[in-house]
Amino acid sequence: MEENIAKVENDNNNIIVPSPIAICRHWKNKGFCAMKENCKFLHPIEILIERKNIEETRKSATLLNLKNAKQNRGKGRRNQVHNSTKASLFRIFLIETYTREFLRSGCGILDVAGGKGVLSFELINLNNIQSTVIDPRVLSLSRLIKCMEMGIYHSNKNLVNYNDKWPKGDEIQLPSLIPSFFSSDFANYLGNKNENKN
């Protein structure tokens, strides 16, 4: 490997001083260099030892987290995470974009591919906006009803300004469900039905 040199001028003579050689960035970042011994930069073994220690520490931490994690879906399966805020954030988007008055006008909202019915449930019970779910799956609302009864929807300071109702007990309403795929045939059926009304 060639040695990098630099000339330093002196009053009397030109003195040749070796310039410090930097560590190869590929070796430092990846622990590998395609140039190998032809590389002009340093490949210290300490870098490999440090990277190995870091990787072992990460593996140990990962194994510890997996060991301590609550296995709510059984061994070998990923834990189920409730995406509880997605519907609430979309409800806020609808309210801010289209206003409550507009959403309450007409026959209500069609919640296409509404899944468990979270969005429709919130619209009906928190904003008095009628909504119908179109989805082949059965609605799953027991957790939402429990949250409503416990006042969880109204304990979040970021959401409370978007809640218009405080339903309790028997006042809780369930959204209607049309158990169907929203196919082009279904859309044409709805369009023909509206034309016949007019």
mmCIF file of C-alpha atoms in Angstrom:
data_model
loop_
_atom_site.group_PDB
_atom_site.id
_atom_site.type_symbol
_atom_site.label_atom_id
_atom_site.label_comp_id
_atom_site.label_asym_id
_atom_site.label_seq_id
_atom_site.Cartn_x
_atom_site.Cartn_y
_atom_site.Cartn_z
ATOM 1 C CA MET A 1 0.000 0.000 0.000
ATOM 2 C CA GLU A 2 1.438 3.377 -0.972
ATOM 3 C CA GLU A 3 2.135 5.813 1.833
ATOM 4 C CA ASN A 4 0.495 9.224 1.568
ATOM 5 C CA ILE A 5 3.058 12.011 1.998
ATOM 6 C CA ALA A 6 2.843 15.759 2.324
ATOM 7 C CA LYS A 7 5.539 18.447 1.865
ATOM 8 C CA VAL A 8 5.910 21.026 4.626
ATOM 9 C CA GLU A 9 8.033 24.074 3.799
ATOM 10 C CA ASN A 10 10.615 25.243 6.346
ATOM 11 C CA ASP A 11 12.851 28.313 6.330
ATOM 12 C CA ASN A 12 15.952 26.165 5.749
ATOM 13 C CA ASN A 13 14.862 22.925 4.026
ATOM 14 C CA ASN A 14 11.877 21.069 2.599
ATOM 15 C CA ILE A 15 10.909 18.463 5.180
ATOM 16 C CA ILE A 16 8.850 15.447 4.053
ATOM 17 C CA VAL A 17 6.340 14.438 6.738
ATOM 18 C CA PRO A 18 3.976 11.430 6.441
ATOM 19 C CA SER A 19 0.346 12.500 6.271
ATOM 20 C CA PRO A 20 -2.091 10.623 8.590
ATOM 21 C CA ILE A 21 -4.052 7.956 6.716
ATOM 22 C CA ALA A 22 -7.800 7.921 7.315
ATOM 23 C CA ILE A 23 -9.879 4.836 8.086
ATOM 24 C CA CYS A 24 -11.740 3.419 5.080
ATOM 25 C CA ARG A 25 -15.360 4.560 5.291
ATOM 26 C CA HIS A 26 -16.652 1.326 3.737
ATOM 27 C CA TRP A 27 -14.721 -0.696 6.305
ATOM 28 C CA LYS A 28 -16.003 1.543 9.102
ATOM 29 C CA ASN A 29 -19.662 1.541 8.039
ATOM 30 C CA LYS A 30 -20.019 -1.994 6.664
ATOM 31 C CA GLY A 31 -17.037 -3.924 7.963
ATOM 32 C CA PHE A 32 -16.110 -4.718 4.355
ATOM 33 C CA CYS A 33 -14.169 -3.083 1.552
ATOM 34 C CA ALA A 34 -14.243 -4.285 -2.060
ATOM 35 C CA MET A 35 -10.727 -2.922 -2.668
ATOM 36 C CA LYS A 36 -9.284 -5.141 0.114
ATOM 37 C CA GLU A 37 -5.474 -4.791 0.293
ATOM 38 C CA ASN A 38 -5.473 -2.388 -2.686
ATOM 39 C CA CYS A 39 -7.380 0.205 -0.693
ATOM 40 C CA LYS A 40 -5.384 3.349 0.166
ATOM 41 C CA PHE A 41 -7.104 3.678 3.547
ATOM 42 C CA LEU A 42 -6.772 1.820 6.839
ATOM 43 C CA HIS A 43 -8.688 -1.363 7.735
ATOM 44 C CA PRO A 44 -8.131 -1.720 11.500
ATOM 45 C CA ILE A 45 -9.276 -4.984 13.119
ATOM 46 C CA GLU A 46 -10.696 -2.967 16.050
ATOM 47 C CA ILE A 47 -13.528 -1.811 13.808
ATOM 48 C CA LEU A 48 -14.630 -5.407 13.180
ATOM 49 C CA ILE A 49 -14.472 -6.222 16.897
ATOM 50 C CA GLU A 50 -16.555 -3.144 17.740
ATOM 51 C CA ARG A 51 -19.165 -3.968 15.082
ATOM 52 C CA LYS A 52 -19.377 -7.576 16.326
ATOM 53 C CA ASN A 53 -19.948 -6.384 19.913
ATOM 54 C CA ILE A 54 -22.689 -3.985 18.787
ATOM 55 C CA GLU A 55 -24.449 -6.718 16.774
ATOM 56 C CA GLU A 56 -24.273 -9.154 19.702
ATOM 57 C CA THR A 57 -25.718 -6.504 22.039
ATOM 58 C CA ARG A 58 -28.579 -5.843 19.623
ATOM 59 C CA LYS A 59 -29.319 -9.560 19.283
ATOM 60 C CA SER A 60 -29.326 -9.990 23.052
ATOM 61 C CA ALA A 61 -31.696 -7.043 23.483
ATOM 62 C CA THR A 62 -34.024 -8.393 20.783
ATOM 63 C CA LEU A 63 -34.105 -11.853 22.363
ATOM 64 C CA LEU A 64 -34.791 -10.302 25.770
ATOM 65 C CA ASN A 65 -37.659 -8.222 24.372
ATOM 66 C CA LEU A 66 -39.173 -11.278 22.688
ATOM 67 C CA LYS A 67 -38.833 -13.256 25.893
ATOM 68 C CA ASN A 68 -40.555 -10.560 27.972
ATOM 69 C CA ALA A 69 -43.183 -9.698 25.345
ATOM 70 C CA LYS A 70 -46.741 -10.725 25.985
ATOM 71 C CA GLN A 71 -47.634 -13.460 23.507
ATOM 72 C CA ASN A 72 -51.275 -12.623 22.836
ATOM 73 C CA ARG A 73 -51.474 -14.529 19.555
ATOM 74 C CA GLY A 74 -49.508 -17.638 20.434
ATOM 75 C CA LYS A 75 -45.903 -18.689 19.995
ATOM 76 C CA GLY A 76 -44.382 -17.938 16.613
ATOM 77 C CA ARG A 77 -47.013 -15.347 15.643
ATOM 78 C CA ARG A 78 -46.784 -11.576 15.713
ATOM 79 C CA ASN A 79 -48.607 -9.826 18.528
ATOM 80 C CA GLN A 80 -51.804 -8.072 17.519
ATOM 81 C CA VAL A 81 -51.638 -4.293 17.778
ATOM 82 C CA HIS A 82 -54.891 -2.329 17.876
ATOM 83 C CA ASN A 83 -54.738 0.624 15.502
ATOM 84 C CA SER A 84 -57.243 2.468 17.647
ATOM 85 C CA THR A 85 -56.574 6.017 16.436
ATOM 86 C CA LYS A 86 -56.816 5.493 12.660
ATOM 87 C CA ALA A 87 -60.608 5.847 12.515
ATOM 88 C CA SER A 88 -60.591 8.808 14.936
ATOM 89 C CA LEU A 89 -58.031 10.681 12.845
ATOM 90 C CA PHE A 90 -60.005 10.023 9.657
ATOM 91 C CA ARG A 91 -63.169 11.248 11.427
ATOM 92 C CA ILE A 92 -61.353 14.491 12.300
ATOM 93 C CA PHE A 93 -60.246 14.825 8.674
ATOM 94 C CA LEU A 94 -63.843 14.436 7.465
ATOM 95 C CA ILE A 95 -65.143 17.005 9.942
ATOM 96 C CA GLU A 96 -62.465 19.574 9.157
ATOM 97 C CA THR A 97 -62.708 19.071 5.390
ATOM 98 C CA TYR A 98 -66.486 18.813 4.868
ATOM 99 C CA THR A 99 -67.935 20.303 8.122
ATOM 100 C CA ARG A 100 -70.464 18.632 10.415
ATOM 101 C CA GLU A 101 -73.422 20.306 8.725
ATOM 102 C CA PHE A 102 -72.567 18.902 5.313
ATOM 103 C CA LEU A 103 -71.921 15.396 6.665
ATOM 104 C CA ARG A 104 -75.309 15.427 8.428
ATOM 105 C CA SER A 105 -77.160 16.446 5.290
ATOM 106 C CA GLY A 106 -78.644 13.850 2.951
ATOM 107 C CA CYS A 107 -79.078 10.199 3.887
ATOM 108 C CA GLY A 108 -75.744 9.801 5.676
ATOM 109 C CA ILE A 109 -72.332 8.362 4.861
ATOM 110 C CA LEU A 110 -71.490 5.073 3.173
ATOM 111 C CA ASP A 111 -68.485 3.611 4.960
ATOM 112 C CA VAL A 112 -67.160 1.391 2.154
ATOM 113 C CA ALA A 113 -64.864 -1.431 3.346
ATOM 114 C CA GLY A 114 -65.607 -0.219 6.864
ATOM 115 C CA GLY A 115 -64.199 -3.353 8.490
ATOM 116 C CA LYS A 116 -65.254 -3.605 12.129
ATOM 117 C CA GLY A 117 -67.320 -0.425 11.844
ATOM 118 C CA VAL A 118 -65.143 1.824 14.023
ATOM 119 C CA LEU A 119 -65.498 4.968 11.882
ATOM 120 C CA SER A 120 -69.275 4.618 11.529
ATOM 121 C CA PHE A 121 -69.654 3.906 15.238
ATOM 122 C CA GLU A 122 -67.763 7.090 16.142
ATOM 123 C CA LEU A 123 -69.617 9.247 13.601
ATOM 124 C CA ILE A 124 -73.010 8.120 14.890
ATOM 125 C CA ASN A 125 -72.311 8.230 18.613
ATOM 126 C CA LEU A 126 -69.932 11.172 18.843
ATOM 127 C CA ASN A 127 -71.146 13.467 16.047
ATOM 128 C CA ASN A 128 -74.748 12.448 15.349
ATOM 129 C CA ILE A 129 -73.800 11.737 11.719
ATOM 130 C CA GLN A 130 -75.573 8.725 10.245
ATOM 131 C CA SER A 131 -73.297 6.168 8.629
ATOM 132 C CA THR A 132 -73.770 2.733 7.044
ATOM 133 C CA VAL A 133 -70.989 0.173 6.744
ATOM 134 C CA ILE A 134 -70.572 -1.782 3.497
ATOM 135 C CA ASP A 135 -68.354 -4.768 4.206
ATOM 136 C CA PRO A 136 -68.760 -8.562 3.941
ATOM 137 C CA ARG A 137 -67.396 -9.008 7.472
ATOM 138 C CA VAL A 138 -69.452 -8.922 10.666
ATOM 139 C CA LEU A 139 -69.179 -5.768 12.784
ATOM 140 C CA SER A 140 -67.107 -6.060 15.953
ATOM 141 C CA LEU A 141 -68.206 -3.313 18.335
ATOM 142 C CA SER A 142 -68.008 -4.744 21.866
ATOM 143 C CA ARG A 143 -64.669 -3.036 22.610
ATOM 144 C CA LEU A 144 -65.957 0.274 21.235
ATOM 145 C CA ILE A 145 -69.102 0.106 23.361
ATOM 146 C CA LYS A 146 -66.992 -0.549 26.467
ATOM 147 C CA CYS A 147 -64.740 2.427 25.608
ATOM 148 C CA MET A 148 -67.801 4.612 25.169
ATOM 149 C CA GLU A 149 -69.301 3.541 28.496
ATOM 150 C CA MET A 150 -65.998 4.172 30.293
ATOM 151 C CA GLY A 151 -65.716 7.667 28.788
ATOM 152 C CA ILE A 152 -62.421 6.958 27.034
ATOM 153 C CA TYR A 153 -63.481 8.816 23.882
ATOM 154 C CA HIS A 154 -63.936 11.980 25.952
ATOM 155 C CA SER A 155 -60.763 11.704 28.036
ATOM 156 C CA ASN A 156 -58.466 12.477 25.099
ATOM 157 C CA LYS A 157 -57.895 16.246 25.025
ATOM 158 C CA ASN A 158 -56.936 16.136 21.324
ATOM 159 C CA LEU A 159 -60.258 14.533 20.335
ATOM 160 C CA VAL A 160 -62.717 16.131 22.761
ATOM 161 C CA ASN A 161 -63.230 19.200 20.539
ATOM 162 C CA TYR A 162 -64.470 16.904 17.766
ATOM 163 C CA ASN A 163 -67.055 15.134 19.955
ATOM 164 C CA ASP A 164 -70.605 16.526 19.907
ATOM 165 C CA LYS A 165 -72.399 13.819 21.900
ATOM 166 C CA TRP A 166 -71.835 12.085 25.221
ATOM 167 C CA PRO A 167 -73.910 8.902 24.839
ATOM 168 C CA LYS A 168 -74.234 6.581 27.817
ATOM 169 C CA GLY A 169 -75.930 3.255 28.356
ATOM 170 C CA ASP A 170 -78.995 2.765 26.152
ATOM 171 C CA GLU A 171 -78.193 5.884 24.063
ATOM 172 C CA ILE A 172 -75.354 4.098 22.246
ATOM 173 C CA GLN A 173 -76.361 3.380 18.642
ATOM 174 C CA LEU A 174 -74.949 0.738 16.335
ATOM 175 C CA PRO A 175 -74.274 1.466 12.656
ATOM 176 C CA SER A 176 -76.219 -0.350 9.965
ATOM 177 C CA LEU A 177 -74.384 -3.000 7.962
ATOM 178 C CA ILE A 178 -74.759 -4.016 4.337
ATOM 179 C CA PRO A 179 -72.822 -7.326 4.164
ATOM 180 C CA SER A 180 -71.535 -6.998 0.623
ATOM 181 C CA PHE A 181 -68.502 -6.218 -1.506
ATOM 182 C CA PHE A 182 -68.666 -2.763 -3.104
ATOM 183 C CA SER A 183 -68.348 -4.037 -6.656
ATOM 184 C CA SER A 184 -69.179 -2.208 -9.889
ATOM 185 C CA ASP A 185 -72.466 -4.146 -10.088
ATOM 186 C CA PHE A 186 -73.400 -2.971 -6.607
ATOM 187 C CA ALA A 187 -72.535 0.644 -7.500
ATOM 188 C CA ASN A 188 -74.682 0.421 -10.652
ATOM 189 C CA TYR A 189 -77.546 -0.987 -8.583
ATOM 190 C CA LEU A 190 -77.396 1.970 -6.195
ATOM 191 C CA GLY A 191 -77.215 4.411 -9.106
ATOM 192 C CA ASN A 192 -80.253 2.873 -10.842
ATOM 193 C CA LYS A 193 -82.175 2.902 -7.580
ATOM 194 C CA ASN A 194 -81.576 6.624 -7.114
ATOM 195 C CA GLU A 195 -82.561 7.356 -10.734
ATOM 196 C CA ASN A 196 -85.857 5.496 -10.246
ATOM 197 C CA LYS A 197 -86.611 7.606 -7.175
ATOM 198 C CA ASN A 198 -86.139 10.782 -9.191
#
